[in-house]
Tab-separated table of C-alpha atoms and ligand atoms in Angstrom:
chain	number	residue	atom	x	y	z
A	6	MET	CA	110.823	83.476	97.252
A	7	ASP	CA	111.596	81.219	100.171
A	8	THR	CA	114.292	83.411	101.689
A	9	ILE	CA	114.593	87.190	101.835
A	10	GLN	CA	117.288	89.533	103.092
A	11	ILE	CA	116.363	92.756	104.914
A	12	LYS	CA	119.347	94.813	105.995
A	13	ASP	CA	121.448	92.610	108.294
A	14	LYS	CA	118.859	89.852	108.723
A	15	ARG	CA	117.825	86.836	106.699
A	16	PHE	CA	114.262	85.560	106.857
A	17	THR	CA	112.696	82.345	105.644
A	18	ILE	CA	109.053	81.830	104.684
A	19	SER	CA	107.015	80.428	107.576
A	20	ILE	CA	103.336	81.133	106.816
A	21	PRO	CA	102.299	81.231	103.151
A	22	GLU	CA	99.551	83.585	101.982
A	23	GLU	CA	97.043	80.755	101.369
A	24	HIS	CA	97.337	79.656	104.976
A	25	ILE	CA	97.001	83.237	106.274
A	26	LEU	CA	93.881	83.858	104.201
A	27	ARG	CA	92.263	80.624	105.353
A	28	GLU	CA	92.659	81.719	108.972
A	29	VAL	CA	91.511	85.285	108.234
A	30	ASP	CA	88.432	83.780	106.607
A	31	ARG	CA	87.700	81.761	109.742
A	32	VAL	CA	88.047	84.827	112.019
A	33	ALA	CA	85.842	86.933	109.726
A	34	SER	CA	83.107	84.285	109.800
A	35	ALA	CA	83.223	84.117	113.605
A	36	ILE	CA	83.015	87.913	113.951
A	37	SER	CA	80.193	88.154	111.398
A	38	ARG	CA	78.269	85.490	113.306
A	39	ASP	CA	78.941	86.819	116.836
A	40	LEU	CA	78.443	90.537	116.210
A	41	ALA	CA	75.482	90.448	113.810
A	42	GLY	CA	73.015	93.256	114.510
A	43	LYS	CA	75.543	95.296	116.524
A	44	ASN	CA	76.970	97.494	113.745
A	45	PRO	CA	80.507	97.017	115.109
A	46	LEU	CA	83.147	99.711	114.726
A	47	PHE	CA	86.446	98.144	113.663
A	48	LEU	CA	89.445	100.122	114.884
A	49	SER	CA	92.512	99.165	112.895
A	50	VAL	CA	95.843	99.908	114.549
A	51	LEU	CA	98.286	101.260	111.951
A	52	ASN	CA	100.767	100.625	110.481
A	53	GLY	CA	101.237	96.884	110.974
A	54	SER	CA	97.625	95.786	110.620
A	55	PHE	CA	96.852	97.397	107.255
A	56	MET	CA	97.031	94.197	105.199
A	57	PHE	CA	95.204	92.074	107.770
A	58	THR	CA	92.533	94.771	108.068
A	59	ALA	CA	91.936	94.858	104.307
A	60	ASP	CA	91.631	91.073	103.986
A	61	LEU	CA	89.514	90.797	107.140
A	62	MET	CA	87.085	93.552	106.155
A	63	LYS	CA	86.543	92.057	102.684
A	64	ARG	CA	85.228	88.959	104.448
A	65	ILE	CA	82.971	90.615	107.039
A	66	THR	CA	79.406	90.093	105.886
A	67	ILE	CA	77.454	92.245	108.386
A	68	PRO	CA	76.882	96.025	108.414
A	69	CYS	CA	79.864	97.646	110.151
A	70	GLU	CA	82.133	100.697	110.206
A	71	ILE	CA	85.889	101.064	110.122
A	72	SER	CA	88.346	103.628	111.386
A	73	PHE	CA	92.096	103.781	111.921
A	74	VAL	CA	94.252	104.735	114.892
A	75	LYS	CA	97.966	104.973	115.499
A	76	LEU	CA	100.072	104.598	118.587
A	77	ALA	CA	102.604	107.349	119.114
A	78	SER	CA	105.526	106.560	121.395
A	79	TYR	CA	107.013	109.341	123.432
A	80	GLN	CA	109.237	109.561	126.467
A	81	GLY	CA	106.950	110.233	129.394
A	82	VAL	CA	107.836	111.802	132.663
A	83	SER	CA	107.067	108.566	134.476
A	84	SER	CA	109.875	106.224	135.410
A	85	THR	CA	108.514	103.495	133.156
A	86	GLY	CA	109.982	105.247	130.122
A	87	THR	CA	108.139	105.018	126.826
A	88	ILE	CA	104.429	105.752	126.885
A	89	LYS	CA	102.193	104.957	123.944
A	90	GLU	CA	99.434	107.395	123.157
A	91	VAL	CA	96.478	106.533	120.928
A	92	ILE	CA	96.108	109.133	118.176
A	93	GLY	CA	93.553	109.619	115.425
A	94	LEU	CA	90.489	108.389	117.266
A	95	ASN	CA	87.846	110.851	116.125
A	96	GLU	CA	84.783	108.635	116.428
A	97	ASN	CA	82.430	108.795	119.355
A	98	ILE	CA	82.539	105.226	120.662
A	99	THR	CA	80.037	105.715	123.480
A	100	GLY	CA	77.647	102.746	123.492
A	101	ARG	CA	79.385	101.131	120.506
A	102	THR	CA	80.593	97.602	119.927
A	103	VAL	CA	84.280	98.101	119.145
A	104	VAL	CA	86.637	95.560	117.578
A	105	ILE	CA	90.344	96.389	117.854
A	106	VAL	CA	92.222	95.051	114.825
A	107	GLU	CA	95.916	94.453	115.569
A	108	ASP	CA	98.779	92.798	113.734
A	109	ILE	CA	100.393	90.950	116.632
A	110	VAL	CA	100.036	90.588	120.374
A	111	ASP	CA	103.453	89.945	121.870
A	112	THR	CA	103.735	90.917	125.548
A	113	GLY	CA	100.201	92.320	125.339
A	114	LEU	CA	101.216	95.662	126.836
A	115	THR	CA	100.244	97.603	123.720
A	116	MET	CA	96.815	95.961	123.696
A	117	GLN	CA	96.373	96.638	127.398
A	118	ARG	CA	97.153	100.305	126.815
A	119	LEU	CA	94.601	100.446	123.987
A	120	LEU	CA	91.927	98.785	126.110
A	121	GLU	CA	92.551	101.266	128.936
A	122	THR	CA	92.351	104.273	126.631
A	123	LEU	CA	89.231	103.107	124.788
A	124	GLY	CA	87.616	101.970	128.023
A	125	THR	CA	87.485	105.543	129.325
A	126	ARG	CA	85.231	106.492	126.389
A	127	ASN	CA	82.285	104.349	127.471
A	128	PRO	CA	81.975	101.788	124.689
A	129	GLN	CA	79.317	99.089	125.083
A	130	GLU	CA	81.904	96.346	124.577
A	131	ILE	CA	85.428	95.909	123.211
A	132	HIS	CA	86.606	92.814	121.333
A	133	ILE	CA	90.122	91.957	120.194
A	134	ALA	CA	90.926	90.678	116.703
A	135	THR	CA	94.580	89.998	115.974
A	136	LEU	CA	96.390	88.360	113.122
A	137	LEU	CA	99.006	86.808	115.402
A	138	VAL	CA	99.621	85.978	119.041
A	139	LYS	CA	102.898	84.902	120.641
A	140	PRO	CA	101.349	83.082	123.616
A	141	ASP	CA	104.667	82.371	125.359
A	142	LYS	CA	105.463	86.085	125.584
A	143	LEU	CA	102.112	87.280	126.959
A	144	LYS	CA	102.603	89.174	130.213
A	145	VAL	CA	99.063	90.390	130.824
A	146	ASP	CA	95.729	88.681	131.000
A	147	LEU	CA	93.823	89.457	127.796
A	148	ASN	CA	90.626	88.016	126.429
A	149	ILE	CA	91.716	87.526	122.811
A	150	GLU	CA	88.549	86.229	121.184
A	151	TYR	CA	89.612	86.442	117.572
A	152	ALA	CA	93.178	85.339	116.814
A	153	ALA	CA	93.995	84.130	113.320
A	154	MET	CA	97.216	82.329	114.294
A	155	HIS	CA	99.463	81.493	117.240
A	156	ILE	CA	103.212	81.575	116.600
A	157	PRO	CA	106.455	80.916	118.516
A	158	ASN	CA	108.589	83.738	119.909
A	159	ASP	CA	110.711	84.363	116.814
A	160	PHE	CA	110.719	87.745	115.079
A	161	ILE	CA	108.643	87.826	111.898
A	162	VAL	CA	108.048	90.183	108.955
A	163	GLY	CA	105.716	90.403	105.985
A	164	TYR	CA	101.971	90.739	105.468
A	165	GLY	CA	102.093	94.235	106.991
A	166	LEU	CA	104.789	93.659	109.597
A	167	ASP	CA	108.169	95.329	109.242
A	168	TYR	CA	111.806	95.167	110.180
A	169	ASP	CA	113.075	98.731	110.500
A	170	GLY	CA	110.350	99.988	108.146
A	171	LEU	CA	110.994	97.351	105.483
A	172	GLY	CA	109.205	94.123	104.574
A	173	ARG	CA	105.578	95.168	105.042
A	174	ASN	CA	104.782	94.544	101.373
A	175	TYR	CA	105.436	90.784	101.322
A	176	ARG	CA	102.289	88.688	100.911
A	177	ASP	CA	103.643	85.818	103.036
A	178	ILE	CA	105.005	85.823	106.599
A	179	TYR	CA	108.742	85.238	107.120
A	180	THR	CA	110.655	84.255	110.259
A	181	VAL	CA	114.135	85.490	111.091
A	182	VAL	CA	116.968	83.015	110.597
A	183	ASN	CA	119.306	82.971	113.562
A	184	ASP	CA	122.714	81.815	112.440
B	1	LIG	P1	103.434	94.094	122.658
B	1	LIG	O1	103.073	95.405	123.270
B	1	LIG	O2	102.293	93.111	122.603
B	1	LIG	O3	104.652	93.492	123.299
B	1	LIG	O4	103.920	94.399	121.193
B	1	LIG	C1	103.090	94.526	120.119
B	1	LIG	C2	103.795	95.222	118.979
B	1	LIG	O5	105.165	94.808	118.872
B	1	LIG	C3	103.152	94.856	117.671
B	1	LIG	O6	102.081	95.717	117.348
B	1	LIG	C4	104.322	94.966	116.701
B	1	LIG	O7	104.432	96.290	116.237
B	1	LIG	C5	105.534	94.637	117.529
B	1	LIG	N1	105.986	93.246	117.340
B	1	LIG	C6	105.934	92.252	118.254
B	1	LIG	N2	106.447	91.106	117.748
B	1	LIG	C7	106.808	91.386	116.474
B	1	LIG	C8	107.412	90.590	115.414
B	1	LIG	O8	107.710	89.399	115.517
B	1	LIG	N3	107.633	91.243	114.232
B	1	LIG	C9	107.320	92.556	114.043
B	1	LIG	N4	107.581	93.078	112.829
B	1	LIG	N5	106.766	93.327	115.020
B	1	LIG	C10	106.524	92.740	116.211
């Protein structure tokens, strides 16, 4: 399937599964090498990162733990509008080596919010692992140590990422066709 239709948008395949898995393999090796002996706690950010998390974790070769968090958006009282709250974090992360596992870093604001929230809970260190980065859109300074792939600004779906709730199940990544 080279082209898919989701609601009003057409998408064309841009990153095939084999390519994705090669890059996930590379990131997993780097993490396993760098964080050996630290019993890292992987914190997977749902929903978008579920497929990346599964493939990444299958390739991590050191003792580690995994947990899942979600970001809930709500309208805050502040003038900035939507505030994202981290929910589901039940682990005590004090003194732990934490690896945030995200699907995509776009402006970086979501990641910044996560780092702020987790930072108040006294972890030893926090690392970022993301499937994708859109470097041209980054608005904040982030130390992204483990990025599987860099992509242009176009909207993508598949491999866990959705358009209006649909498209997460595709094994490849697709880019929107603007016509
Ligand atoms: P940021 O806060 O970095 O701007 O946005 C990160 C979030 O925006 C991601 O976790 C993801 O949910 C969403 N996002 C950003 N770019 C894309 C994209 O191209 N496709 C999809 N499906 N979601 C995206």
